[in-house]
PDB file of C-alpha atoms in Angstrom:
ATOM      1  CA  MET A   1     -67.488  -2.970 -87.823  1.00 89.00           C
ATOM      2  CA  VAL A   2     -67.610  -0.813 -90.855  1.00 92.00           C
ATOM      3  CA  VAL A   3     -69.506  -1.946 -94.600  1.00 91.00           C
ATOM      4  CA  ALA A   4     -68.291  -0.891 -97.273  1.00 89.00           C
ATOM      5  CA  THR A   5     -68.585  -1.948-100.649  1.00 87.00           C
ATOM      6  CA  SER A   6     -64.771  -0.592-101.684  1.00 87.00           C
ATOM      7  CA  SER A   7     -61.641  -1.762-100.325  1.00 88.00           C
ATOM      8  CA  VAL A   8     -60.425   1.135-100.015  1.00 90.00           C
ATOM      9  CA  VAL A   9     -63.341   2.934 -98.599  1.00 89.00           C
ATOM     10  CA  ARG A  10     -63.701  -0.748 -96.090  1.00 88.00           C
ATOM     11  CA  ALA A  11     -59.442  -0.229 -95.805  1.00 90.00           C
ATOM     12  CA  GLY A  12     -59.978   3.983 -94.762  1.00 89.00           C
ATOM     13  CA  LEU A  13     -63.215   3.639 -93.006  1.00 89.00           C
ATOM     14  CA  ALA A  14     -61.727   1.890 -90.323  1.00 89.00           C
ATOM     15  CA  ALA A  15     -57.986   3.419 -90.257  1.00 89.00           C
ATOM     16  CA  VAL A  16     -60.808   6.541 -89.170  1.00 87.00           C
ATOM     17  CA  VAL A  17     -62.039   4.271 -85.873  1.00 84.00           C
ATOM     18  CA  GLY A  18     -58.783   2.919 -85.830  1.00 80.00           C
ATOM     19  CA  SER A  19     -57.307   5.319 -84.303  1.00 76.00           C
ATOM     20  CA  ALA A  20     -54.850   6.625 -81.361  1.00 61.00           C
ATOM     21  CA  ASN A  21     -57.857   9.567 -81.080  1.00 66.00           C
ATOM     22  CA  SER A  22     -60.413   7.523 -81.422  1.00 67.00           C
ATOM     23  CA  GLN A  23     -62.395   5.114 -78.316  1.00 78.00           C
ATOM     24  CA  MET A  24     -63.065   3.224 -80.868  1.00 84.00           C
ATOM     25  CA  THR A  25     -61.918  -0.657 -81.552  1.00 86.00           C
ATOM     26  CA  VAL A  26     -62.549  -2.404 -85.563  1.00 89.00           C
ATOM     27  CA  VAL A  27     -64.505  -5.632 -84.015  1.00 89.00           C
ATOM     28  CA  GLY A  28     -64.377  -6.496 -88.323  1.00 89.00           C
ATOM     29  CA  SER A  29     -65.575  -5.662 -91.961  1.00 88.00           C
ATOM     30  CA  ALA A  30     -67.696  -6.232 -94.933  1.00 89.00           C
ATOM     31  CA  SER A  31     -68.478  -5.822 -98.033  1.00 86.00           C
ATOM     32  CA  ASP A  32     -71.962  -6.093 -98.675  1.00 86.00           C
ATOM     33  CA  LEU A  33     -74.997  -6.522 -96.158  1.00 84.00           C
ATOM     34  CA  ASP A  34     -75.041 -10.680 -96.243  1.00 84.00           C
ATOM     35  CA  SER A  35     -71.854 -10.559 -95.201  1.00 84.00           C
ATOM     36  CA  LEU A  36     -72.786  -7.940 -91.975  1.00 85.00           C
ATOM     37  CA  THR A  37     -76.158 -10.662 -91.143  1.00 83.00           C
ATOM     38  CA  ARG A  38     -73.726 -13.468 -91.301  1.00 84.00           C
ATOM     39  CA  GLU A  39     -70.928 -12.281 -89.020  1.00 82.00           C
ATOM     40  CA  VAL A  40     -73.078  -9.347 -87.129  1.00 80.00           C
ATOM     41  CA  GLY A  41     -74.952 -11.576 -84.182  1.00 78.00           C
ATOM     42  CA  GLN A  42     -71.152 -13.502 -83.692  1.00 82.00           C
ATOM     43  CA  LEU A  43     -68.571 -10.033 -82.757  1.00 86.00           C
ATOM     44  CA  GLN A  44     -71.963  -7.491 -82.060  1.00 84.00           C
ATOM     45  CA  PRO A  45     -70.468  -4.550 -82.346  1.00 88.00           C
ATOM     46  CA  ASP A  46     -71.964  -2.193 -80.993  1.00 86.00           C
ATOM     47  CA  VAL A  47     -72.039   0.949 -84.381  1.00 90.00           C
ATOM     48  CA  VAL A  48     -72.434  -0.246 -87.747  1.00 91.00           C
ATOM     49  CA  LEU A  49     -70.993   2.855 -90.469  1.00 92.00           C
ATOM     50  CA  LEU A  50     -71.929   1.759 -93.415  1.00 91.00           C
ATOM     51  CA  ASP A  51     -70.591   3.813 -96.544  1.00 90.00           C
ATOM     52  CA  LEU A  52     -73.937   3.933 -98.916  1.00 86.00           C
ATOM     53  CA  GLY A  53     -71.593   4.599-101.570  1.00 77.00           C
ATOM     54  CA  SER A  54     -73.314   6.588-104.507  1.00 64.00           C
ATOM     55  CA  ASN A  55     -75.786   4.522-105.441  1.00 61.00           C
ATOM     56  CA  LEU A  56     -78.877   3.903-102.568  1.00 69.00           C
ATOM     57  CA  GLN A  57     -80.736   1.078-103.804  1.00 71.00           C
ATOM     58  CA  PRO A  58     -84.324   1.483-101.194  1.00 67.00           C
ATOM     59  CA  SER A  59     -84.132  -2.091-100.392  1.00 76.00           C
ATOM     60  CA  ILE A  60     -80.986  -0.940 -98.298  1.00 82.00           C
ATOM     61  CA  TRP A  61     -83.306   0.103 -95.679  1.00 80.00           C
ATOM     62  CA  GLU A  62     -84.750  -3.180 -95.807  1.00 81.00           C
ATOM     63  CA  LYS A  63     -82.227  -5.000 -95.318  1.00 82.00           C
ATOM     64  CA  LEU A  64     -80.933  -3.119 -92.181  1.00 83.00           C
ATOM     65  CA  LEU A  65     -84.433  -3.815 -90.521  1.00 80.00           C
ATOM     66  CA  LEU A  66     -84.475  -7.195 -90.958  1.00 79.00           C
ATOM     67  CA  ILE A  67     -80.601  -6.894 -89.086  1.00 78.00           C
ATOM     68  CA  GLN A  68     -82.382  -5.380 -86.345  1.00 73.00           C
ATOM     69  CA  GLU A  69     -85.523  -7.272 -85.872  1.00 72.00           C
ATOM     70  CA  GLU A  70     -83.042 -10.857 -86.486  1.00 68.00           C
ATOM     71  CA  GLN A  71     -79.453 -10.370 -85.432  1.00 62.00           C
ATOM     72  CA  TYR A  72     -78.565  -7.677 -83.138  1.00 66.00           C
ATOM     73  CA  PRO A  73     -79.833  -4.292 -83.065  1.00 70.00           C
ATOM     74  CA  ILE A  74     -77.772  -1.678 -83.355  1.00 79.00           C
ATOM     75  CA  GLY A  75     -76.740   1.787 -84.405  1.00 86.00           C
ATOM     76  CA  PHE A  76     -75.526   2.173 -87.993  1.00 89.00           C
ATOM     77  CA  LEU A  77     -73.714   5.060 -88.667  1.00 92.00           C
ATOM     78  CA  ALA A  78     -74.497   5.882 -92.707  1.00 90.00           C
ATOM     79  CA  ILE A  79     -71.915   7.476 -94.869  1.00 89.00           C
ATOM     80  CA  ALA A  80     -74.185   9.413 -97.708  1.00 85.00           C
ATOM     81  CA  GLU A  81     -72.977  10.837-100.835  1.00 79.00           C
ATOM     82  CA  SER A  82     -76.037  13.313-101.913  1.00 72.00           C
ATOM     83  CA  LEU A  83     -79.888  13.592-100.922  1.00 67.00           C
ATOM     84  CA  GLU A  84     -81.057  12.686-103.470  1.00 66.00           C
ATOM     85  CA  SER A  85     -82.135   9.082-103.394  1.00 67.00           C
ATOM     86  CA  LEU A  86     -82.191   9.255 -98.854  1.00 75.00           C
ATOM     87  CA  ASP A  87     -85.337   9.107 -96.485  1.00 76.00           C
ATOM     88  CA  LEU A  88     -84.821   9.821 -94.028  1.00 77.00           C
ATOM     89  CA  GLU A  89     -88.370   8.143 -92.563  1.00 76.00           C
ATOM     90  CA  ALA A  90     -86.683   4.370 -93.960  1.00 78.00           C
ATOM     91  CA  ALA A  91     -83.543   6.007 -92.977  1.00 82.00           C
ATOM     92  CA  ILE A  92     -84.495   6.419 -88.941  1.00 80.00           C
ATOM     93  CA  ARG A  93     -87.017   3.243 -88.831  1.00 78.00           C
ATOM     94  CA  SER A  94     -84.103   0.326 -90.227  1.00 81.00           C
ATOM     95  CA  GLY A  95     -81.597   1.536 -87.422  1.00 83.00           C
ATOM     96  CA  VAL A  96     -79.935   4.511 -88.748  1.00 87.00           C
ATOM     97  CA  ARG A  97     -79.031   6.710 -86.356  1.00 89.00           C
ATOM     98  CA  GLY A  98     -76.369   9.411 -87.212  1.00 89.00           C
ATOM     99  CA  ILE A  99     -76.305  10.184 -91.508  1.00 89.00           C
ATOM    100  CA  LEU A 100     -72.652  11.856 -92.543  1.00 89.00           C
ATOM    101  CA  PRO A 101     -71.406  12.903 -96.211  1.00 86.00           C
ATOM    102  CA  GLY A 102     -68.594  11.451 -98.025  1.00 84.00           C
ATOM    103  CA  ILE A 103     -67.056  14.597 -97.129  1.00 85.00           C
ATOM    104  CA  SER A 104     -66.434  14.808 -93.455  1.00 86.00           C
ATOM    105  CA  THR A 105     -63.780  14.715 -91.565  1.00 87.00           C
ATOM    106  CA  GLU A 106     -62.148  11.839 -89.196  1.00 88.00           C
ATOM    107  CA  SER A 107     -62.912  13.423 -86.147  1.00 88.00           C
ATOM    108  CA  GLU A 108     -66.635  14.227 -87.507  1.00 90.00           C
ATOM    109  CA  ILE A 109     -65.939   9.779 -87.385  1.00 90.00           C
ATOM    110  CA  ILE A 110     -64.883   9.972 -84.276  1.00 90.00           C
ATOM    111  CA  ALA A 111     -67.033  11.734 -82.347  1.00 90.00           C
ATOM    112  CA  ALA A 112     -70.143  10.789 -84.519  1.00 91.00           C
ATOM    113  CA  ALA A 113     -69.620   7.201 -83.793  1.00 90.00           C
ATOM    114  CA  ILE A 114     -69.302   7.886 -79.768  1.00 89.00           C
ATOM    115  CA  ALA A 115     -72.346   9.842 -79.960  1.00 90.00           C
ATOM    116  CA  ILE A 116     -74.478   6.951 -81.495  1.00 89.00           C
ATOM    117  CA  ALA A 117     -72.618   4.073 -79.008  1.00 87.00           C
ATOM    118  CA  ASP A 118     -73.690   6.489 -76.192  1.00 85.00           C
ATOM    119  CA  GLY A 119     -77.244   5.973 -77.946  1.00 83.00           C
ATOM    120  CA  LEU A 120     -77.287   9.880 -79.986  1.00 86.00           C
ATOM    121  CA  PHE A 121     -78.671  10.114 -82.339  1.00 86.00           C
ATOM    122  CA  VAL A 122     -76.553  12.872 -84.859  1.00 87.00           C
ATOM    123  CA  LEU A 123     -77.310  14.833 -87.800  1.00 84.00           C
ATOM    124  CA  HIS A 124     -75.408  16.453 -89.886  1.00 81.00           C
ATOM    125  CA  PRO A 125     -75.919  19.974 -90.386  1.00 79.00           C
ATOM    126  CA  ASP A 126     -76.333  19.656 -94.782  1.00 74.00           C
ATOM    127  CA  PHE A 127     -78.965  17.672 -94.102  1.00 73.00           C
ATOM    128  CA  LEU A 128     -80.915  19.831 -91.927  1.00 69.00           C
ATOM    129  CA  GLU A 129     -83.744  19.729 -95.066  1.00 65.00           C
ATOM    130  CA  LEU A 130     -84.589  16.414 -94.612  1.00 64.00           C
ATOM    131  CA  LEU A 131     -85.597  17.015 -91.496  1.00 62.00           C
ATOM    132  CA  PRO A 132     -88.963  18.044 -92.234  1.00 53.00           C
ATOM    133  CA  ILE A 133     -89.363  14.413 -92.432  1.00 44.00           C
ATOM    134  CA  ARG A 134     -88.491  13.328 -88.750  1.00 41.00           C
ATOM    135  CA  GLN A 135     -92.213  15.056 -88.654  1.00 43.00           C
ATOM    136  CA  LYS A 136     -93.779  12.709 -90.838  1.00 43.00           C
ATOM    137  CA  VAL A 137     -92.544   9.920 -88.269  1.00 43.00           C
ATOM    138  CA  ALA A 138     -94.177  10.986 -85.214  1.00 45.00           C
ATOM    139  CA  THR A 139     -96.960  11.987 -86.573  1.00 47.00           C
ATOM    140  CA  THR A 140     -97.681   9.129 -88.691  1.00 47.00           C
ATOM    141  CA  PRO A 141     -96.635   5.881 -85.432  1.00 44.00           C
ATOM    142  CA  VAL A 142     -99.412   3.298 -86.534  1.00 48.00           C
ATOM    143  CA  GLN A 143     -97.582   3.034 -90.251  1.00 48.00           C
ATOM    144  CA  THR A 144     -94.611   2.862 -88.614  1.00 74.00           C
ATOM    145  CA  LEU A 145     -94.060   0.133 -85.999  1.00 84.00           C
ATOM    146  CA  THR A 146     -92.914  -3.102 -86.207  1.00 86.00           C
ATOM    147  CA  PRO A 147     -95.758  -5.707 -84.963  1.00 85.00           C
ATOM    148  CA  ARG A 148     -92.661  -7.032 -82.291  1.00 89.00           C
ATOM    149  CA  GLU A 149     -92.512  -3.483 -81.408  1.00 90.00           C
ATOM    150  CA  ILE A 150     -96.016  -3.234 -81.408  1.00 89.00           C
ATOM    151  CA  ASP A 151     -96.003  -6.740 -79.239  1.00 91.00           C
ATOM    152  CA  VAL A 152     -93.318  -4.450 -76.393  1.00 93.00           C
ATOM    153  CA  LEU A 153     -95.181  -1.886 -76.781  1.00 92.00           C
ATOM    154  CA  GLU A 154     -98.699  -4.045 -75.185  1.00 90.00           C
ATOM    155  CA  MET A 155     -96.088  -5.599 -73.052  1.00 92.00           C
ATOM    156  CA  LEU A 156     -95.274  -2.433 -71.585  1.00 91.00           C
ATOM    157  CA  GLY A 157     -98.696  -1.416 -71.270  1.00 88.00           C
ATOM    158  CA  SER A 158     -99.006  -4.301 -69.138  1.00 87.00           C
ATOM    159  CA  GLY A 159     -96.832  -3.372 -66.721  1.00 87.00           C
ATOM    160  CA  LEU A 160     -94.196  -5.559 -67.384  1.00 91.00           C
ATOM    161  CA  SER A 161     -90.625  -5.018 -66.839  1.00 91.00           C
ATOM    162  CA  ASN A 162     -87.662  -5.247 -69.304  1.00 92.00           C
ATOM    163  CA  LYS A 163     -86.549  -8.654 -67.834  1.00 92.00           C
ATOM    164  CA  ALA A 164     -90.142  -9.913 -68.422  1.00 92.00           C
ATOM    165  CA  ILE A 165     -90.785  -9.003 -72.373  1.00 92.00           C
ATOM    166  CA  ALA A 166     -87.591 -10.748 -72.730  1.00 92.00           C
ATOM    167  CA  LYS A 167     -88.663 -13.501 -71.484  1.00 92.00           C
ATOM    168  CA  HIS A 168     -91.824 -13.096 -72.133  1.00 91.00           C
ATOM    169  CA  LEU A 169     -90.402 -13.020 -76.429  1.00 91.00           C
ATOM    170  CA  GLN A 170     -86.877 -14.792 -75.777  1.00 90.00           C
ATOM    171  CA  ILE A 171     -84.484 -11.551 -76.691  1.00 89.00           C
ATOM    172  CA  SER A 172     -82.534 -10.704 -74.890  1.00 89.00           C
ATOM    173  CA  GLU A 173     -82.599  -6.935 -72.721  1.00 88.00           C
ATOM    174  CA  HIS A 174     -80.273  -5.739 -74.705  1.00 89.00           C
ATOM    175  CA  THR A 175     -82.921  -5.458 -77.587  1.00 90.00           C
ATOM    176  CA  VAL A 176     -85.363  -4.974 -75.148  1.00 91.00           C
ATOM    177  CA  LYS A 177     -84.354  -1.812 -74.983  1.00 90.00           C
ATOM    178  CA  PHE A 178     -83.766  -0.828 -78.314  1.00 90.00           C
ATOM    179  CA  HIS A 179     -86.895  -1.884 -79.439  1.00 90.00           C
ATOM    180  CA  ILE A 180     -88.385   0.602 -75.889  1.00 91.00           C
ATOM    181  CA  SER A 181     -86.095   3.249 -77.633  1.00 88.00           C
ATOM    182  CA  SER A 182     -87.680   3.046 -81.101  1.00 87.00           C
ATOM    183  CA  ILE A 183     -91.113   2.793 -80.283  1.00 90.00           C
ATOM    184  CA  PHE A 184     -90.234   6.064 -77.543  1.00 88.00           C
ATOM    185  CA  GLN A 185     -88.602   7.718 -80.961  1.00 85.00           C
ATOM    186  CA  LYS A 186     -91.978   6.327 -83.385  1.00 86.00           C
ATOM    187  CA  LEU A 187     -94.229   8.073 -81.428  1.00 87.00           C
ATOM    188  CA  ALA A 188     -92.812  10.952 -80.045  1.00 84.00           C
ATOM    189  CA  VAL A 189     -93.033  10.571 -76.089  1.00 86.00           C
ATOM    190  CA  SER A 190     -89.965   9.750 -73.947  1.00 85.00           C
ATOM    191  CA  THR A 191     -92.144   7.550 -71.242  1.00 87.00           C
ATOM    192  CA  ARG A 192     -93.179   4.182 -70.796  1.00 88.00           C
ATOM    193  CA  THR A 193     -96.627   5.870 -69.329  1.00 87.00           C
ATOM    194  CA  GLU A 194     -96.157   8.457 -72.169  1.00 87.00           C
ATOM    195  CA  ALA A 195     -95.891   5.152 -74.826  1.00 88.00           C
ATOM    196  CA  VAL A 196     -98.624   3.510 -73.586  1.00 88.00           C
ATOM    197  CA  THR A 197    -101.274   5.710 -73.776  1.00 86.00           C
ATOM    198  CA  VAL A 198    -100.769   6.970 -76.959  1.00 86.00           C
ATOM    199  CA  GLY A 199    -101.027   3.790 -77.952  1.00 85.00           C
ATOM    200  CA  VAL A 200    -104.601   3.266 -76.636  1.00 84.00           C
ATOM    201  CA  ARG A 201    -105.795   6.092 -78.466  1.00 82.00           C
ATOM    202  CA  LEU A 202    -104.244   5.039 -81.974  1.00 80.00           C
ATOM    203  CA  GLY A 203    -105.977   1.803 -80.713  1.00 78.00           C
ATOM    204  CA  LEU A 204    -102.098  -0.009 -81.004  1.00 81.00           C
ATOM    205  CA  ILE A 205    -102.630  -1.559 -77.323  1.00 79.00           C
ATOM    206  CA  MET A 206    -106.069  -2.870 -75.815  1.00 70.00           C
ATOM    207  CA  LEU A 207    -105.701  -1.975 -72.526  1.00 58.00           C
TER     208      LEU A 207
END
């Protein structure tokens, strides 16, 4: 799904990811996040290609996070014009799984979208200077885990399966997997056991 304020940019990005060289299908487009919120639950895209534009508002990360928690968990591929106003920690927490500059080529955009759909994180070399902020995400998990992620972490500590967690929280297993992936990333771990161990050490959960 493509989101961009400019109809020209929207059409251009849709043409790129829907081209013959891409494995992607464009299921819809939106001019703003409010429109995305209304449609994303029905369309359920694997990736949302989001043009941040030149006037990036800090509130955008809160809006993206609400979509993740209240609507449908998705990986955002953000197209950013500059580094100045880009908060990598907030972007990752809100569901951004890839960041490319506005000058990215068609092949770069397609490759990034496919990678995100496969569960990978994509960062263009131009944005490497933002990586020190990623360390902060990993070392301050108490501040970055959402209340829902803490609920999921507690259930992991109780040994519940994804299916059991989904039933208890009345959400889909897909959503549970998204939350677990986010927890692993924020706690800098790779297994459920490690996540629970770190959670106990930090006082996030009680066994």
